[in-house]
Amino acid sequence: MGVRDSGRLADGVVLSGIAKSFGPTRVLEAIDLAIEGGEFLTLVGPSGCGKSTLLRIIAGLETADAGSVAIGGRSVDHLRPDERDVAMVFQSYALYPHMTVAGNMATPLEMRRLTLAERLPLIRHLSPRRPRVMRGIMAEVRAVAETLQIAHLLDRKPAQLSGGQRQRVALGRAMVRRPRVFLMDEPLSNLDAALRVHMRSELAELHARLGITFIYVTHDQVEAMTMSSRVALMDQGRILQLGTPADLYDRPATVAVARFIGSPPINLLEGEADGTGGVRIDGVRLPIAPGVAAGTRVTVGIRPEALHPAPARHDGPVLRARLKRAENLGAEWMLHATLAGAGDAPLVVRITAAEHDAAAAAGLLGEDLALAVAPAGTHLFGADGARIAVRRLAGVA
Amino acid sequence: MRPGRLIGRIASHAVLLAGAVVMAAPFVWMLLTSIRPPEEVFGAVFDPIPSRFAGVENYGQALGASNLPRAMLNGVIVCGGILAVQLLTAIPAAYALARLSFRGRGLLFGLVLFGLCIPIQVPALPLYIALANLRLLDTYFALMMPFFLTVFGLFLFRQFFRTYPEEILQAARLDGMGEFEIVWRIAAPAALPAIAAFSVFSVVAHWNDLYWPLIVVTSSERATPALGILAFRDAETGGNYGALMAAAALITGPMIVGFLVARRAFVRGITMTGVR
């Protein structure tokens, strides 16, 4: 939990029973979510899952059909967006195109500190107070611009900036307000790959420095995994799982979570419980299903790094596969294979370069591939998609 | 360049040139007539070049023997007044129709489209009677009032505002702007090309308008430019075509200069609003 420089605790956000429909389409179904003060919470999910709508409801840009939003322990349902003390960074950055960078960043402060008359053209010059207020605003704008390293761009218009620079201006416009909560809607999706990786670490640093609550929306599970203190994975208007990135990766609650988190994606194999604590996949028995009735259809999820080329004398269960293609990524290799037998299910195996070289030297990487299954990355899901507790496999890999 | 392409370009330029000649010929003829001596205007011999330069007497007559300077000042007042009220009303209304959701929006926009189909001649008589009853005939207000609300401008600006990014408007709301401030501080500056295009349309139309001033204006103090030209055609001056054309040249001059200055913004405004 982070603390602001003023010393007071950062504000949490509590959503209770948020529901929203657009016409006949249910976008959000009674979302309950408690976001702790100072947390970096990411809403992640495929496009159309309702995550952006939820963010807009927190900001007050959309109204929920039902439910309530509280920030810092007080309901904000009746407050206008600007009264909620939240700042938002948009996917398109949403900079005012006719204003300079300085003008863009000063606008939220001008709106708060100047009266309507002091903002009107011509009339504003009658105010004796205005020059002093504007000097104060510009000093703050400059200070924020310097921390973001965009002070040299203050006189430019957004059209003269690169994507990364616009991104920083959008962050700066949100930061000058010193909001209680920072909302971000896919802020990195318009950047090129290298800059995206760089901005990921900058955003994480910014969060650590400001210590305020961040709510971040993305469809990219890598962004969710790398920056967040907790992740809420959403699909079809529901939160499928809420937890730390490690929770979601190591203990996915449903097959949908397992499928969404992880790159390359988890290998999913259809099998049948044999009633004696094992699952049969194409004739191979994996002893991982204690207490599951015989004949139950189950889905076995195996992370790519949980599969290893098996030595010839391997005493654990082994999946037989046909190697199709091997990709060298430098530090590691991806082996693309299909499961031998009727299914022809695709399998991806991720091994380190050292393991690859050793396996290749031992002649294990022929067309016929034997794959040992490591227990830690193996997950079992019932027919309804829910997780079934997996007993650790003993003596494998 | 390949011969085929060369021929194609020559052909397309020939067509464009022909079009330009058709467009420009009346203006050239107007300018030539304005420096032609009166006896030559209906001369039997067709000679484009005047035999004698009569520009000084024609232009002198146009400026001196009539109220043309006053008419042009009236034109500036009337066109400026109409344009100011049109922009003040059409921009917020167009923003509301394009970006705010409220009951009856579809019906209101339908009425706007309906209004586009009604020419000024239809409400002219009721408007005249109303102005007469209010004893407002022969005033600047009577000249301007029917054109204060512009459905064409409303439609043009609505098309523009519809394409404006929603996220910028939401950012402005988060920054604390109300909808009126969004209109004037965020949306209107972005609409400048559309505003320039509309201003050209509006000013040209009302500068050149003859129909409505002819109905509501009786005194020469309130004559608009088009009425000013009309003075050269009455019995007193006996149809002095040289001076008439000189007056016409003086009146169209500001419009042509204005268009050339605003040309780039005008073309951009027309193309970006999709009203091609």
XYZ file of C-alpha atoms in Angstrom, chain A residues 79-266:
188
model
C -20.479 13.744 -8.682
C -19.534 15.020 -12.130
C -16.329 13.594 -13.687
C -14.225 16.618 -12.700
C -15.511 16.552 -9.112
C -14.400 12.962 -8.567
C -10.749 13.970 -8.408
C -9.663 11.328 -10.885
C -7.431 11.823 -13.930
C -7.516 9.725 -17.032
C -5.086 8.918 -19.824
C -6.859 7.900 -23.007
C -5.834 5.435 -25.673
C -5.698 8.185 -28.304
C -4.135 10.541 -25.703
C -7.029 12.967 -26.393
C -4.793 16.061 -26.407
C -6.451 19.335 -27.427
C -5.057 19.697 -30.947
C -5.168 23.527 -31.144
C -3.383 24.099 -27.835
C 0.319 23.892 -27.106
C 1.717 21.250 -24.783
C 1.798 23.863 -22.022
C -1.813 24.821 -22.745
C -2.892 21.187 -22.674
C -1.217 20.558 -19.346
C -2.423 23.846 -17.829
C -6.087 23.354 -18.765
C -7.127 21.131 -15.814
C -5.525 23.597 -13.388
C -7.033 26.645 -15.117
C -10.445 25.031 -14.820
C -9.994 24.609 -11.091
C -8.269 27.818 -10.110
C -9.763 30.458 -12.433
C -13.361 31.621 -12.387
C -15.453 31.485 -15.545
C -14.927 35.225 -16.114
C -11.179 34.765 -15.753
C -11.241 32.192 -18.562
C -13.313 34.237 -21.042
C -11.486 35.841 -23.956
C -10.832 39.599 -23.498
C -12.749 39.829 -20.203
C -10.142 37.637 -18.515
C -7.576 40.410 -18.801
C -9.627 42.539 -16.392
C -8.872 40.180 -13.512
C -5.993 41.446 -11.364
C -5.607 37.981 -9.836
C -5.205 36.079 -13.121
C -1.530 36.800 -13.965
C -0.436 35.599 -10.525
C -2.558 32.414 -10.726
C -1.318 31.686 -14.242
C 2.305 32.079 -13.151
C 1.713 29.532 -10.405
C 0.040 27.131 -12.851
C 2.839 27.463 -15.376
C 5.450 26.780 -12.695
C 3.663 23.553 -11.774
C 3.277 22.591 -15.435
C 6.992 23.130 -15.970
C 7.888 21.065 -12.904
C 5.780 18.123 -14.091
C 7.129 18.514 -17.627
C 10.641 18.297 -16.285
C 9.996 15.064 -14.420
C 8.593 13.636 -17.667
C 11.472 15.122 -19.709
C 9.167 17.085 -22.004
C 10.024 20.601 -20.792
C 11.611 21.408 -24.162
C 8.321 20.610 -25.918
C 6.070 22.986 -23.965
C 5.588 25.398 -26.895
C 4.802 22.743 -29.485
C 1.397 21.609 -30.687
C 0.418 17.939 -30.387
C 0.639 17.460 -34.171
C 4.370 18.219 -34.005
C 5.051 15.465 -31.460
C 5.879 11.783 -31.842
C 3.633 9.115 -30.357
C 5.830 8.657 -27.317
C 5.967 12.402 -26.671
C 2.178 12.718 -26.927
C 1.920 9.866 -24.463
C 4.061 11.775 -21.986
C 2.032 14.961 -22.462
C -1.152 12.995 -21.750
C 0.474 11.606 -18.599
C 1.593 15.102 -17.638
C -1.879 16.562 -18.099
C -3.175 13.880 -15.739
C -0.341 14.337 -13.241
C -0.552 18.132 -12.775
C -3.936 17.706 -11.152
C -2.511 15.503 -8.387
C -5.554 13.259 -8.623
C -6.619 10.735 -6.008
C -6.929 8.027 -8.647
C -5.158 7.634 -11.970
C -7.191 5.922 -14.698
C -5.538 4.646 -17.853
C -7.331 3.235 -20.872
C -4.913 1.234 -23.037
C -2.342 4.048 -22.944
C 0.418 2.037 -24.602
C -1.476 0.418 -27.450
C -0.633 3.129 -30.003
C 3.126 2.924 -29.388
C 5.589 0.765 -31.263
C 6.833 -2.395 -29.575
C 10.166 -1.073 -28.293
C 8.648 2.087 -26.809
C 5.846 0.065 -25.231
C 8.350 -2.052 -23.309
C 10.164 1.103 -22.193
C 6.977 2.907 -21.120
C 5.903 -0.170 -19.125
C 8.799 0.266 -16.764
C 8.316 4.059 -16.701
C 4.674 3.670 -15.695
C 5.632 1.195 -12.965
C 8.222 3.695 -11.694
C 5.702 6.540 -11.890
C 3.286 4.501 -9.802
C 5.944 3.794 -7.207
C 6.876 7.490 -7.060
C 3.352 8.945 -6.887
C 2.041 6.267 -4.553
C -1.559 6.876 -5.673
C -4.090 4.350 -6.891
C -3.699 3.323 -10.530
C -6.448 1.581 -12.444
C -5.153 0.396 -15.779
C -7.116 -1.110 -18.655
C -5.446 -3.251 -21.284
C -6.084 -6.212 -23.537
C -2.395 -7.137 -23.386
C -1.750 -9.746 -20.716
C 1.978 -8.956 -20.757
C 1.263 -5.369 -19.605
C -1.071 -6.757 -16.941
C 1.507 -9.251 -15.700
C 4.496 -6.919 -15.661
C 3.129 -3.766 -13.992
C 0.273 -4.673 -11.696
C 0.061 -5.388 -8.029
C -3.231 -7.147 -8.796
C -5.020 -8.123 -11.988
C -8.740 -8.492 -12.597
C -9.319 -10.659 -15.638
C -12.644 -9.829 -17.272
C -14.686 -11.564 -19.921
C -18.254 -10.915 -21.086
C -18.971 -8.370 -18.377
C -17.740 -10.478 -15.470
C -14.555 -10.677 -13.461
C -13.272 -14.210 -13.972
C -10.437 -13.943 -11.474
C -8.888 -11.293 -9.262
C -5.419 -11.803 -7.872
C -1.743 -11.084 -8.150
C -0.100 -11.812 -11.511
C 1.436 -14.926 -9.918
C -2.015 -16.085 -8.731
C -3.426 -15.823 -12.228
C -0.488 -17.571 -13.822
C 0.113 -20.314 -11.250
C -3.450 -20.943 -10.086
C -5.872 -19.989 -12.881
C -9.435 -20.318 -11.587
C -10.930 -21.294 -14.912
C -9.793 -22.616 -18.253
C -10.568 -19.176 -19.745
C -8.096 -17.510 -17.362
C -5.471 -20.134 -18.117
C -5.967 -19.582 -21.839
C -5.737 -15.784 -21.638
C -2.711 -15.449 -19.333
C 0.656 -16.595 -20.592
C 2.587 -16.199 -23.814
C 2.853 -18.496 -25.679
C -0.567 -19.663 -24.489
C -1.060 -22.716 -22.301
